[in-house]
Structure formats: C-alpha cells, structure tokens
C-alpha atoms as a PDB file:
ATOM      1  CA  UNK A   1       0.131   0.044  -0.038  1.00  0.00           C
ATOM      2  CA  UNK A   2       2.711   2.461  -0.998  1.00  0.00           C
ATOM      3  CA  UNK A   3       2.005   6.084  -0.777  1.00  0.00           C
ATOM      4  CA  UNK A   4      -1.080   5.597   1.473  1.00  0.00           C
ATOM      5  CA  UNK A   5      -0.942   7.922   4.450  1.00  0.00           C
ATOM      6  CA  UNK A   6      -2.483   7.178   7.764  1.00  0.00           C
ATOM      7  CA  UNK A   7      -3.814   9.750  10.346  1.00  0.00           C
ATOM      8  CA  UNK A   8      -6.258  10.252  13.198  1.00  0.00           C
ATOM      9  CA  UNK A   9      -9.094  12.812  12.922  1.00  0.00           C
ATOM     10  CA  UNK A  10     -11.157  13.812  15.821  1.00  0.00           C
ATOM     11  CA  UNK A  11     -14.849  14.035  14.768  1.00  0.00           C
ATOM     12  CA  UNK A  12     -18.177  14.007  16.652  1.00  0.00           C
ATOM     13  CA  UNK A  13     -16.200  13.436  20.002  1.00  0.00           C
ATOM     14  CA  UNK A  14     -14.306  10.331  18.979  1.00  0.00           C
ATOM     15  CA  UNK A  15     -10.898   9.642  17.055  1.00  0.00           C
ATOM     16  CA  UNK A  16     -11.352   8.077  13.566  1.00  0.00           C
ATOM     17  CA  UNK A  17      -8.568   6.551  11.651  1.00  0.00           C
ATOM     18  CA  UNK A  18      -8.317   7.369   7.913  1.00  0.00           C
ATOM     19  CA  UNK A  19      -6.253   6.109   5.029  1.00  0.00           C
ATOM     20  CA  UNK A  20      -5.724   8.530   2.139  1.00  0.00           C
ATOM     21  CA  UNK A  21      -3.937   8.814  -1.078  1.00  0.00           C
ATOM     22  CA  UNK A  22      -4.031  11.154  -4.135  1.00  0.00           C
ATOM     23  CA  UNK A  23      -4.972  14.706  -4.935  1.00  0.00           C
ATOM     24  CA  UNK A  24      -8.183  15.993  -6.399  1.00  0.00           C
ATOM     25  CA  UNK A  25     -11.840  15.724  -5.486  1.00  0.00           C
ATOM     26  CA  UNK A  26     -12.448  13.592  -2.470  1.00  0.00           C
ATOM     27  CA  UNK A  27     -13.959  10.220  -2.672  1.00  0.00           C
ATOM     28  CA  UNK A  28     -14.939   8.866   0.843  1.00  0.00           C
ATOM     29  CA  UNK A  29     -15.105   5.099   1.050  1.00  0.00           C
ATOM     30  CA  UNK A  30     -17.277   3.509   3.763  1.00  0.00           C
ATOM     31  CA  UNK A  31     -16.589  -0.245   4.524  1.00  0.00           C
ATOM     32  CA  UNK A  32     -18.903  -2.914   5.833  1.00  0.00           C
ATOM     33  CA  UNK A  33     -18.981  -5.941   8.276  1.00  0.00           C
ATOM     34  CA  UNK A  34     -16.516  -7.400   9.240  1.00  0.00           C
ATOM     35  CA  UNK A  35     -14.082  -5.184   7.484  1.00  0.00           C
ATOM     36  CA  UNK A  36     -11.740  -2.130   7.742  1.00  0.00           C
ATOM     37  CA  UNK A  37     -10.665   0.757   5.477  1.00  0.00           C
ATOM     38  CA  UNK A  38      -8.425  -2.071   3.925  1.00  0.00           C
ATOM     39  CA  UNK A  39     -11.316  -3.576   1.909  1.00  0.00           C
ATOM     40  CA  UNK A  40     -10.886  -0.411  -0.272  1.00  0.00           C
ATOM     41  CA  UNK A  41      -7.127  -1.002  -0.982  1.00  0.00           C
ATOM     42  CA  UNK A  42      -7.768  -1.730  -4.705  1.00  0.00           C
ATOM     43  CA  UNK A  43     -10.012   1.450  -5.176  1.00  0.00           C
ATOM     44  CA  UNK A  44      -7.479   3.605  -3.135  1.00  0.00           C
ATOM     45  CA  UNK A  45      -4.608   2.740  -5.406  1.00  0.00           C
ATOM     46  CA  UNK A  46      -6.588   2.854  -8.705  1.00  0.00           C
ATOM     47  CA  UNK A  47      -8.639   5.938  -8.189  1.00  0.00           C
ATOM     48  CA  UNK A  48      -5.919   7.963  -6.609  1.00  0.00           C
ATOM     49  CA  UNK A  49      -4.089   7.379  -9.960  1.00  0.00           C
ATOM     50  CA  UNK A  50      -7.141   8.719 -11.915  1.00  0.00           C
ATOM     51  CA  UNK A  51      -7.269  12.160 -10.372  1.00  0.00           C
ATOM     52  CA  UNK A  52      -9.093  11.580  -7.154  1.00  0.00           C
ATOM     53  CA  UNK A  53      -8.295  11.992  -3.412  1.00  0.00           C
ATOM     54  CA  UNK A  54      -9.349   8.727  -1.918  1.00  0.00           C
ATOM     55  CA  UNK A  55     -10.085   8.508   1.785  1.00  0.00           C
ATOM     56  CA  UNK A  56     -11.223   5.359   3.678  1.00  0.00           C
ATOM     57  CA  UNK A  57     -11.916   5.501   7.486  1.00  0.00           C
ATOM     58  CA  UNK A  58     -12.103   2.732   9.823  1.00  0.00           C
ATOM     59  CA  UNK A  59     -15.744   3.242  10.921  1.00  0.00           C
ATOM     60  CA  UNK A  60     -16.557   3.972  14.676  1.00  0.00           C
ATOM     61  CA  UNK A  61     -16.036   0.689  16.555  1.00  0.00           C
ATOM     62  CA  UNK A  62     -13.555  -0.702  14.072  1.00  0.00           C
ATOM     63  CA  UNK A  63      -9.757  -1.052  13.561  1.00  0.00           C
ATOM     64  CA  UNK A  64      -7.731   1.880  14.755  1.00  0.00           C
ATOM     65  CA  UNK A  65     -10.747   4.109  15.321  1.00  0.00           C
ATOM     66  CA  UNK A  66     -12.224   4.653  18.806  1.00  0.00           C
ATOM     67  CA  UNK A  67     -14.617   1.985  20.008  1.00  0.00           C
ATOM     68  CA  UNK A  68     -17.331   3.595  22.276  1.00  0.00           C
ATOM     69  CA  UNK A  69     -18.403   0.980  24.895  1.00  0.00           C
ATOM     70  CA  UNK A  70     -22.185   1.725  24.961  1.00  0.00           C
ATOM     71  CA  UNK A  71     -24.468  -0.025  22.487  1.00  0.00           C
ATOM     72  CA  UNK A  72     -26.403   3.237  22.315  1.00  0.00           C
ATOM     73  CA  UNK A  73     -23.478   4.922  20.729  1.00  0.00           C
ATOM     74  CA  UNK A  74     -23.849   3.097  17.410  1.00  0.00           C
ATOM     75  CA  UNK A  75     -27.237   4.483  16.057  1.00  0.00           C
ATOM     76  CA  UNK A  76     -27.597   5.874  12.621  1.00  0.00           C
ATOM     77  CA  UNK A  77     -27.282   9.391  13.966  1.00  0.00           C
ATOM     78  CA  UNK A  78     -24.004   8.728  15.743  1.00  0.00           C
ATOM     79  CA  UNK A  79     -22.561   7.258  12.357  1.00  0.00           C
ATOM     80  CA  UNK A  80     -23.829  10.002  10.243  1.00  0.00           C
ATOM     81  CA  UNK A  81     -22.688  12.480  12.730  1.00  0.00           C
ATOM     82  CA  UNK A  82     -19.222  11.136  12.305  1.00  0.00           C
ATOM     83  CA  UNK A  83     -19.374  11.273   8.494  1.00  0.00           C
ATOM     84  CA  UNK A  84     -20.724  14.837   8.277  1.00  0.00           C
ATOM     85  CA  UNK A  85     -17.927  16.119  10.442  1.00  0.00           C
ATOM     86  CA  UNK A  86     -15.212  13.997   8.633  1.00  0.00           C
ATOM     87  CA  UNK A  87     -16.393  15.536   5.311  1.00  0.00           C
ATOM     88  CA  UNK A  88     -16.083  19.064   6.724  1.00  0.00           C
ATOM     89  CA  UNK A  89     -12.507  18.224   7.754  1.00  0.00           C
ATOM     90  CA  UNK A  90     -11.666  16.639   4.370  1.00  0.00           C
ATOM     91  CA  UNK A  91     -13.283  19.426   2.311  1.00  0.00           C
ATOM     92  CA  UNK A  92     -13.348  22.429   4.460  1.00  0.00           C
ATOM     93  CA  UNK A  93     -14.115  24.681   1.420  1.00  0.00           C
ATOM     94  CA  UNK A  94     -17.150  23.000  -0.047  1.00  0.00           C
ATOM     95  CA  UNK A  95     -17.992  20.395   2.631  1.00  0.00           C
ATOM     96  CA  UNK A  96     -19.245  18.010  -0.108  1.00  0.00           C
ATOM     97  CA  UNK A  97     -17.613  14.818  -1.419  1.00  0.00           C
ATOM     98  CA  UNK A  98     -18.261  11.669  -3.597  1.00  0.00           C
ATOM     99  CA  UNK A  99     -19.099   8.670  -1.566  1.00  0.00           C
ATOM    100  CA  UNK A 100     -18.751   4.977  -2.093  1.00  0.00           C
ATOM    101  CA  UNK A 101     -20.359   2.442   0.249  1.00  0.00           C
ATOM    102  CA  UNK A 102     -20.470  -1.326   0.730  1.00  0.00           C
ATOM    103  CA  UNK A 103     -22.580  -3.467   3.086  1.00  0.00           C
ATOM    104  CA  UNK A 104     -23.065  -1.349   6.333  1.00  0.00           C
ATOM    105  CA  UNK A 105     -21.110   1.457   4.634  1.00  0.00           C
ATOM    106  CA  UNK A 106     -23.808   1.486   1.957  1.00  0.00           C
ATOM    107  CA  UNK A 107     -26.527   1.742   4.479  1.00  0.00           C
ATOM    108  CA  UNK A 108     -24.717   4.654   6.200  1.00  0.00           C
ATOM    109  CA  UNK A 109     -24.267   6.336   2.802  1.00  0.00           C
ATOM    110  CA  UNK A 110     -28.017   6.141   2.031  1.00  0.00           C
ATOM    111  CA  UNK A 111     -28.658   7.705   5.544  1.00  0.00           C
ATOM    112  CA  UNK A 112     -26.160  10.368   4.875  1.00  0.00           C
ATOM    113  CA  UNK A 113     -27.804  11.257   1.631  1.00  0.00           C
ATOM    114  CA  UNK A 114     -31.223  11.125   3.331  1.00  0.00           C
ATOM    115  CA  UNK A 115     -30.178  13.499   6.248  1.00  0.00           C
ATOM    116  CA  UNK A 116     -27.623  15.573   4.572  1.00  0.00           C
ATOM    117  CA  UNK A 117     -27.902  15.629   0.821  1.00  0.00           C
ATOM    118  CA  UNK A 118     -25.874  18.772   0.683  1.00  0.00           C
ATOM    119  CA  UNK A 119     -22.848  16.733   1.762  1.00  0.00           C
ATOM    120  CA  UNK A 120     -22.780  14.331  -1.153  1.00  0.00           C
ATOM    121  CA  UNK A 121     -21.883  15.064  -4.903  1.00  0.00           C
ATOM    122  CA  UNK A 122     -22.704  11.610  -6.094  1.00  0.00           C
ATOM    123  CA  UNK A 123     -22.972   8.119  -4.671  1.00  0.00           C
ATOM    124  CA  UNK A 124     -22.028   4.586  -5.817  1.00  0.00           C
ATOM    125  CA  UNK A 125     -23.311   1.935  -3.533  1.00  0.00           C
ATOM    126  CA  UNK A 126     -22.350  -1.721  -3.478  1.00  0.00           C
ATOM    127  CA  UNK A 127     -24.273  -4.774  -2.212  1.00  0.00           C
ATOM    128  CA  UNK A 128     -26.956  -3.050  -0.197  1.00  0.00           C
ATOM    129  CA  UNK A 129     -29.730  -1.100  -1.858  1.00  0.00           C
ATOM    130  CA  UNK A 130     -31.745   1.516  -0.020  1.00  0.00           C
ATOM    131  CA  UNK A 131     -33.844  -0.190   2.578  1.00  0.00           C
ATOM    132  CA  UNK A 132     -37.367   1.212   2.611  1.00  0.00           C
ATOM    133  CA  UNK A 133     -38.329   1.572   6.244  1.00  0.00           C
ATOM    134  CA  UNK A 134     -41.827   0.955   7.468  1.00  0.00           C
ATOM    135  CA  UNK A 135     -43.501   2.244  10.584  1.00  0.00           C
ATOM    136  CA  UNK A 136     -44.824  -1.118  11.437  1.00  0.00           C
ATOM    137  CA  UNK A 137     -41.826  -3.239  10.732  1.00  0.00           C
ATOM    138  CA  UNK A 138     -38.962  -4.328  12.906  1.00  0.00           C
ATOM    139  CA  UNK A 139     -36.437  -5.612  10.565  1.00  0.00           C
ATOM    140  CA  UNK A 140     -34.739  -8.107  12.994  1.00  0.00           C
ATOM    141  CA  UNK A 141     -38.111  -9.758  13.817  1.00  0.00           C
ATOM    142  CA  UNK A 142     -38.973  -9.802  10.072  1.00  0.00           C
ATOM    143  CA  UNK A 143     -35.664 -11.619   9.037  1.00  0.00           C
ATOM    144  CA  UNK A 144     -36.018 -13.899  12.138  1.00  0.00           C
ATOM    145  CA  UNK A 145     -39.559 -14.849  11.028  1.00  0.00           C
ATOM    146  CA  UNK A 146     -38.212 -15.690   7.573  1.00  0.00           C
ATOM    147  CA  UNK A 147     -34.862 -17.361   8.381  1.00  0.00           C
ATOM    148  CA  UNK A 148     -35.396 -18.630  11.939  1.00  0.00           C
ATOM    149  CA  UNK A 149     -33.509 -17.712  15.052  1.00  0.00           C
ATOM    150  CA  UNK A 150     -30.181 -18.844  13.630  1.00  0.00           C
ATOM    151  CA  UNK A 151     -30.160 -15.990  11.230  1.00  0.00           C
ATOM    152  CA  UNK A 152     -26.950 -14.142  11.705  1.00  0.00           C
ATOM    153  CA  UNK A 153     -28.586 -10.802  12.498  1.00  0.00           C
ATOM    154  CA  UNK A 154     -30.721 -12.486  15.164  1.00  0.00           C
ATOM    155  CA  UNK A 155     -27.588 -14.104  16.676  1.00  0.00           C
ATOM    156  CA  UNK A 156     -25.812 -10.789  16.882  1.00  0.00           C
ATOM    157  CA  UNK A 157     -28.473  -9.294  19.018  1.00  0.00           C
ATOM    158  CA  UNK A 158     -27.569 -10.444  22.472  1.00  0.00           C
ATOM    159  CA  UNK A 159     -24.805  -8.513  23.850  1.00  0.00           C
ATOM    160  CA  UNK A 160     -21.816 -10.758  24.720  1.00  0.00           C
ATOM    161  CA  UNK A 161     -23.300 -13.943  23.550  1.00  0.00           C
ATOM    162  CA  UNK A 162     -21.897 -14.303  20.065  1.00  0.00           C
ATOM    163  CA  UNK A 163     -18.672 -12.626  21.038  1.00  0.00           C
ATOM    164  CA  UNK A 164     -18.167 -15.558  23.507  1.00  0.00           C
ATOM    165  CA  UNK A 165     -18.838 -18.091  20.659  1.00  0.00           C
ATOM    166  CA  UNK A 166     -16.514 -16.278  18.428  1.00  0.00           C
ATOM    167  CA  UNK A 167     -13.745 -16.233  21.071  1.00  0.00           C
ATOM    168  CA  UNK A 168     -14.083 -19.926  21.518  1.00  0.00           C
ATOM    169  CA  UNK A 169     -13.808 -20.570  17.673  1.00  0.00           C
ATOM    170  CA  UNK A 170     -10.934 -17.966  17.450  1.00  0.00           C
ATOM    171  CA  UNK A 171     -10.712 -14.562  15.635  1.00  0.00           C
ATOM    172  CA  UNK A 172      -8.620 -16.024  12.863  1.00  0.00           C
ATOM    173  CA  UNK A 173     -11.209 -18.655  11.903  1.00  0.00           C
ATOM    174  CA  UNK A 174     -14.168 -16.310  12.507  1.00  0.00           C
ATOM    175  CA  UNK A 175     -12.804 -13.506  10.229  1.00  0.00           C
ATOM    176  CA  UNK A 176     -11.621 -15.799   7.352  1.00  0.00           C
ATOM    177  CA  UNK A 177     -15.124 -17.712   7.355  1.00  0.00           C
ATOM    178  CA  UNK A 178     -16.945 -14.443   6.959  1.00  0.00           C
ATOM    179  CA  UNK A 179     -14.706 -13.160   4.233  1.00  0.00           C
ATOM    180  CA  UNK A 180     -14.663 -16.633   2.407  1.00  0.00           C
ATOM    181  CA  UNK A 181     -18.389 -17.440   2.690  1.00  0.00           C
ATOM    182  CA  UNK A 182     -20.418 -15.082   4.536  1.00  0.00           C
ATOM    183  CA  UNK A 183     -22.844 -17.240   6.555  1.00  0.00           C
ATOM    184  CA  UNK A 184     -26.603 -16.482   6.442  1.00  0.00           C
ATOM    185  CA  UNK A 185     -27.181 -18.743   9.522  1.00  0.00           C
ATOM    186  CA  UNK A 186     -25.012 -19.204  12.561  1.00  0.00           C
ATOM    187  CA  UNK A 187     -26.320 -22.183  14.485  1.00  0.00           C
ATOM    188  CA  UNK A 188     -25.185 -22.505  18.152  1.00  0.00           C
ATOM    189  CA  UNK A 189     -22.514 -24.979  18.654  1.00  0.00           C
ATOM    190  CA  UNK A 190     -21.692 -25.302  14.877  1.00  0.00           C
ATOM    191  CA  UNK A 191     -21.355 -21.679  13.693  1.00  0.00           C
ATOM    192  CA  UNK A 192     -19.774 -22.480  10.319  1.00  0.00           C
ATOM    193  CA  UNK A 193     -20.428 -25.036   7.645  1.00  0.00           C
ATOM    194  CA  UNK A 194     -17.004 -26.343   7.662  1.00  0.00           C
ATOM    195  CA  UNK A 195     -15.735 -28.479  10.632  1.00  0.00           C
ATOM    196  CA  UNK A 196     -13.214 -26.308  12.731  1.00  0.00           C
ATOM    197  CA  UNK A 197     -10.373 -28.767  12.180  1.00  0.00           C
ATOM    198  CA  UNK A 198     -10.843 -28.458   8.300  1.00  0.00           C
ATOM    199  CA  UNK A 199      -8.502 -25.818   6.839  1.00  0.00           C
ATOM    200  CA  UNK A 200     -10.092 -22.851   4.989  1.00  0.00           C
ATOM    201  CA  UNK A 201      -9.268 -22.330   1.328  1.00  0.00           C
ATOM    202  CA  UNK A 202      -9.503 -18.522   0.925  1.00  0.00           C
ATOM    203  CA  UNK A 203     -11.050 -17.119  -2.302  1.00  0.00           C
ATOM    204  CA  UNK A 204      -8.809 -16.333  -5.208  1.00  0.00           C
ATOM    205  CA  UNK A 205      -9.304 -12.686  -4.659  1.00  0.00           C
ATOM    206  CA  UNK A 206      -7.889 -12.790  -0.941  1.00  0.00           C
ATOM    207  CA  UNK A 207      -4.250 -13.756  -0.110  1.00  0.00           C
ATOM    208  CA  UNK A 208      -3.272 -15.139   3.245  1.00  0.00           C
ATOM    209  CA  UNK A 209      -1.426 -11.934   3.892  1.00  0.00           C
ATOM    210  CA  UNK A 210      -4.403  -9.892   3.160  1.00  0.00           C
ATOM    211  CA  UNK A 211      -6.742 -11.947   5.332  1.00  0.00           C
ATOM    212  CA  UNK A 212      -4.237 -11.771   8.081  1.00  0.00           C
ATOM    213  CA  UNK A 213      -4.382  -7.938   8.123  1.00  0.00           C
ATOM    214  CA  UNK A 214      -7.962  -8.204   9.109  1.00  0.00           C
ATOM    215  CA  UNK A 215      -7.265 -10.930  11.550  1.00  0.00           C
ATOM    216  CA  UNK A 216      -4.680  -8.944  13.291  1.00  0.00           C
ATOM    217  CA  UNK A 217      -6.885  -5.921  13.741  1.00  0.00           C
ATOM    218  CA  UNK A 218      -9.853  -7.966  14.959  1.00  0.00           C
ATOM    219  CA  UNK A 219      -7.743  -9.832  17.385  1.00  0.00           C
ATOM    220  CA  UNK A 220      -6.822  -6.543  18.937  1.00  0.00           C
ATOM    221  CA  UNK A 221     -10.368  -4.861  19.030  1.00  0.00           C
ATOM    222  CA  UNK A 222     -12.848  -7.863  19.052  1.00  0.00           C
ATOM    223  CA  UNK A 223     -16.178  -7.796  17.310  1.00  0.00           C
ATOM    224  CA  UNK A 224     -18.472  -5.942  19.839  1.00  0.00           C
ATOM    225  CA  UNK A 225     -18.076  -2.423  18.182  1.00  0.00           C
ATOM    226  CA  UNK A 226     -18.983  -3.873  14.713  1.00  0.00           C
ATOM    227  CA  UNK A 227     -21.741  -6.048  16.265  1.00  0.00           C
ATOM    228  CA  UNK A 228     -23.328  -2.987  17.886  1.00  0.00           C
ATOM    229  CA  UNK A 229     -24.359  -1.649  14.448  1.00  0.00           C
ATOM    230  CA  UNK A 230     -26.603  -4.703  14.113  1.00  0.00           C
ATOM    231  CA  UNK A 231     -27.791  -4.207  17.791  1.00  0.00           C
ATOM    232  CA  UNK A 232     -29.151  -0.809  16.612  1.00  0.00           C
ATOM    233  CA  UNK A 233     -31.052  -1.992  13.508  1.00  0.00           C
ATOM    234  CA  UNK A 234     -34.458  -1.999  14.974  1.00  0.00           C
ATOM    235  CA  UNK A 235     -33.664   1.108  17.055  1.00  0.00           C
ATOM    236  CA  UNK A 236     -32.728   2.867  13.817  1.00  0.00           C
ATOM    237  CA  UNK A 237     -36.007   1.939  12.323  1.00  0.00           C
ATOM    238  CA  UNK A 238     -37.760   3.740  15.260  1.00  0.00           C
ATOM    239  CA  UNK A 239     -35.521   6.750  14.990  1.00  0.00           C
ATOM    240  CA  UNK A 240     -36.253   6.930  11.239  1.00  0.00           C
ATOM    241  CA  UNK A 241     -40.030   7.453  11.463  1.00  0.00           C
ATOM    242  CA  UNK A 242     -39.781  11.237  10.583  1.00  0.00           C
ATOM    243  CA  UNK A 243     -38.221  10.203   7.297  1.00  0.00           C
ATOM    244  CA  UNK A 244     -40.703   7.543   6.300  1.00  0.00           C
ATOM    245  CA  UNK A 245     -41.512   8.132   2.569  1.00  0.00           C
ATOM    246  CA  UNK A 246     -38.680  10.367   2.090  1.00  0.00           C
ATOM    247  CA  UNK A 247     -36.819   9.946  -1.251  1.00  0.00           C
ATOM    248  CA  UNK A 248     -32.997   9.853  -2.010  1.00  0.00           C
ATOM    249  CA  UNK A 249     -32.325  12.719  -4.282  1.00  0.00           C
ATOM    250  CA  UNK A 250     -28.518  12.375  -4.620  1.00  0.00           C
ATOM    251  CA  UNK A 251     -27.305  11.034  -8.147  1.00  0.00           C
ATOM    252  CA  UNK A 252     -26.692   7.351  -7.392  1.00  0.00           C
ATOM    253  CA  UNK A 253     -25.546   4.122  -9.128  1.00  0.00           C
ATOM    254  CA  UNK A 254     -25.846   0.770  -7.621  1.00  0.00           C
ATOM    255  CA  UNK A 255     -23.791  -2.395  -8.158  1.00  0.00           C
ATOM    256  CA  UNK A 256     -24.019  -5.921  -6.524  1.00  0.00           C
ATOM    257  CA  UNK A 257     -23.255  -9.657  -7.273  1.00  0.00           C
ATOM    258  CA  UNK A 258     -25.998 -12.167  -8.036  1.00  0.00           C
ATOM    259  CA  UNK A 259     -24.543 -14.499  -5.418  1.00  0.00           C
ATOM    260  CA  UNK A 260     -24.628 -11.961  -2.619  1.00  0.00           C
ATOM    261  CA  UNK A 261     -26.571 -13.032   0.299  1.00  0.00           C
ATOM    262  CA  UNK A 262     -28.338  -9.619   0.362  1.00  0.00           C
ATOM    263  CA  UNK A 263     -29.792 -10.164  -3.247  1.00  0.00           C
ATOM    264  CA  UNK A 264     -31.502 -13.383  -1.937  1.00  0.00           C
ATOM    265  CA  UNK A 265     -33.150 -11.703   1.045  1.00  0.00           C
ATOM    266  CA  UNK A 266     -37.003 -11.928   0.958  1.00  0.00           C
ATOM    267  CA  UNK A 267     -38.428  -9.446  -1.552  1.00  0.00           C
ATOM    268  CA  UNK A 268     -35.022  -7.948  -2.400  1.00  0.00           C
ATOM    269  CA  UNK A 269     -34.952  -8.884  -6.120  1.00  0.00           C
ATOM    270  CA  UNK A 270     -38.424  -7.623  -6.679  1.00  0.00           C
ATOM    271  CA  UNK A 271     -37.656  -4.297  -4.921  1.00  0.00           C
ATOM    272  CA  UNK A 272     -34.373  -3.825  -6.942  1.00  0.00           C
ATOM    273  CA  UNK A 273     -35.769  -4.667 -10.301  1.00  0.00           C
ATOM    274  CA  UNK A 274     -39.547  -3.891 -10.337  1.00  0.00           C
ATOM    275  CA  UNK A 275     -39.664  -0.229  -9.439  1.00  0.00           C
ATOM    276  CA  UNK A 276     -39.547   0.051  -5.684  1.00  0.00           C
ATOM    277  CA  UNK A 277     -35.821   1.005  -5.413  1.00  0.00           C
ATOM    278  CA  UNK A 278     -36.283   3.520  -8.363  1.00  0.00           C
ATOM    279  CA  UNK A 279     -39.215   5.015  -6.582  1.00  0.00           C
ATOM    280  CA  UNK A 280     -37.247   5.471  -3.327  1.00  0.00           C
ATOM    281  CA  UNK A 281     -34.198   6.811  -5.235  1.00  0.00           C
ATOM    282  CA  UNK A 282     -35.565   8.729  -8.171  1.00  0.00           C
ATOM    283  CA  UNK A 283     -32.007   9.953  -9.079  1.00  0.00           C
ATOM    284  CA  UNK A 284     -30.965   6.238  -9.358  1.00  0.00           C
ATOM    285  CA  UNK A 285     -28.979   6.167 -12.812  1.00  0.00           C
ATOM    286  CA  UNK A 286     -28.299   2.426 -13.051  1.00  0.00           C
ATOM    287  CA  UNK A 287     -28.297  -0.963 -11.417  1.00  0.00           C
ATOM    288  CA  UNK A 288     -25.786  -3.392 -12.252  1.00  0.00           C
ATOM    289  CA  UNK A 289     -25.823  -7.028 -11.123  1.00  0.00           C
ATOM    290  CA  UNK A 290     -22.692  -8.890 -11.881  1.00  0.00           C
ATOM    291  CA  UNK A 291     -22.996 -12.573 -12.681  1.00  0.00           C
ATOM    292  CA  UNK A 292     -21.296 -15.175 -10.433  1.00  0.00           C
ATOM    293  CA  UNK A 293     -20.097 -12.514  -7.952  1.00  0.00           C
ATOM    294  CA  UNK A 294     -20.532 -12.808  -4.250  1.00  0.00           C
ATOM    295  CA  UNK A 295     -20.753 -10.155  -1.286  1.00  0.00           C
ATOM    296  CA  UNK A 296     -17.259  -8.607  -1.165  1.00  0.00           C
ATOM    297  CA  UNK A 297     -17.445  -7.100  -4.666  1.00  0.00           C
ATOM    298  CA  UNK A 298     -14.807  -4.408  -4.326  1.00  0.00           C
ATOM    299  CA  UNK A 299     -12.213  -6.924  -3.596  1.00  0.00           C
ATOM    300  CA  UNK A 300     -13.736  -9.707  -5.884  1.00  0.00           C
ATOM    301  CA  UNK A 301     -14.038  -7.590  -8.942  1.00  0.00           C
ATOM    302  CA  UNK A 302     -11.895  -4.504  -8.343  1.00  0.00           C
ATOM    303  CA  UNK A 303     -11.243  -3.533 -12.032  1.00  0.00           C
ATOM    304  CA  UNK A 304     -15.007  -3.455 -12.891  1.00  0.00           C
ATOM    305  CA  UNK A 305     -15.793  -1.620  -9.540  1.00  0.00           C
ATOM    306  CA  UNK A 306     -12.998   1.025 -10.087  1.00  0.00           C
ATOM    307  CA  UNK A 307     -14.140   1.657 -13.724  1.00  0.00           C
ATOM    308  CA  UNK A 308     -17.664   2.060 -12.698  1.00  0.00           C
ATOM    309  CA  UNK A 309     -16.924   4.435  -9.951  1.00  0.00           C
ATOM    310  CA  UNK A 310     -14.481   6.425 -12.242  1.00  0.00           C
ATOM    311  CA  UNK A 311     -17.062   6.698 -15.239  1.00  0.00           C
ATOM    312  CA  UNK A 312     -19.787   7.932 -12.850  1.00  0.00           C
ATOM    313  CA  UNK A 313     -17.936  10.547 -10.734  1.00  0.00           C
ATOM    314  CA  UNK A 314     -15.992  11.840 -13.823  1.00  0.00           C
ATOM    315  CA  UNK A 315     -19.317  13.331 -14.872  1.00  0.00           C
ATOM    316  CA  UNK A 316     -19.402  15.580 -11.997  1.00  0.00           C
ATOM    317  CA  UNK A 317     -16.073  17.331 -12.141  1.00  0.00           C
END
C-alpha cells in the first residue's frame, strides 16, 4: 500500500482513523462488516491514480478508530454525525464529497444522503440497496420470522453471547469464514459449515497476507463495536420514523453480485428490479448485477468496480 497515508481525525467526539492517497476531488469510501478501511485497497490505489483524493476511514468501533463502549453509541445518527464532520474536515471549502459505500457502509451512505444531501456530490453503493423503512416493521423480527432464530442478525443481538462463541472458535477462523463464505445462518454450537479442524481455502481474490491484516486488527479490537451496528437495527427504524416516505435525491448508481446473500433476502430482487428501488431513489441512474459475484464485490471484482466509480464520478467534475 505504497503512498497511502494514515492519520487520526477527531470528529463527533471520537477519534477516527483514515487512510488516504492522491490529490483532487475527495471520494469517501465506507466499509462494511466485518471489514476495515483495507477493503478499499484496490480502489484507493486505482482511483488516486485517476485524479481523485481517496479517503477510507475505519468506521466507529472498527480497527484503529475509537470503540465507544455503549451499544447506544452506534445508532444511525452517531454514524452519520461522524461522517458529516469528517466531510467538513476533508473538504473545508465546499463540505461536499463523492461517496462509495459497501454493506453497512452503503446503509450509512443512504442515511447520509437522506439526512444531509448537501454533503454528497454523487453516490456509488455496493451490495445493499436503499432499505425502505416502514413504521410497522422491525427488521430483525422480520428476518427472524423468515430465516429462523439462527439468522446471523438475530444471533448478533444479544450483547456478549456471540462474542463468546467467536472467542471460542478463534478470531482467525471467524474472520476468514466471514470473508470466504459469509454465513446467513450461525447455528449455536456449529457456527460455520466447515468443521473447525478443516482448513479454510481462501477465495482467489484474498491472499493469506491480506486476510491476516484483518485478523490482526480484530484480534486486537474484538467484534463488539461492529456487532453494535446490528444491535441498533430495530432502534434505527424507530428513530427514522420522521423520514418515512422520503426520497433519496442524490445522483446514485448501484452494483452488486448475483450470489450476494443480500440479493437473496426476501423481497429484495423484486424491490431492486420492479420499481421500488427507483421509486425511493428517483435519481438512481443504473443498477448493475454482476453474474457469479459474491458479497465482497470491491475485492472480488476491483477492476469493474474501479471503472464503474470512475466513469460515474467523472461526470461531475
């Protein structure tokens, strides 16, 4: 990662670690679970050579950023508060940047555009489309009803429980399992499909050295910060009631893989392809679904993702 600079930035009362490279208009990259700024390594190198200043933080609770202890410190408002102040630090003159999000980072990017459209020039989101919130739905309950109580989001709810199970399995194994084959179900006593004594074959797009970068960081921090994002899912839906029915007006593009677990959630394909997504995001320019591609799209198909981002953002400067 030659030429990538690292620094700590104080925003919203906490310290956030950022990695950055290049000169030009800022692209802010927002990672997902269980990831780090490092998931954007291919984008940072490529787009910094294409005339952009690329910036990727470790989100609150992750990596070298601060990890607030209270579960209550991980609502959508805390996260977006971090991002708004970070944008002001990165671009003090205009206070407006390009944004790319993946997984939880995509969710936060949609929220950022919902609350503060003045902060985002244009958006490319990966893997998670805008999730229409409903006054009467609690998403964790909905997914539990569909998938059963072993659904990974349900298993993440009880503070300390899944952390204990992860610790028993070992951070190395847990992180590599998630990056290799993100599990939809996490049955108690047998979290992953593979027996624990069976070695993991990492996917072709992830080297042992790259995987170990994640492992080293999570061995230091644990998973509680990242899991607290999920522990606020239903709470966020309550807090978002004033925005029910609001549209995302930011120019946006969306890309995901057809093997992504999110694509196969109940109602998701219908929402993405049959008008719902476009209705909620009227300025959505394009949806691309890559064949044979899984969840970690920015690492699995870096060249396609880089070109997609470059082509779209180049229109705006």
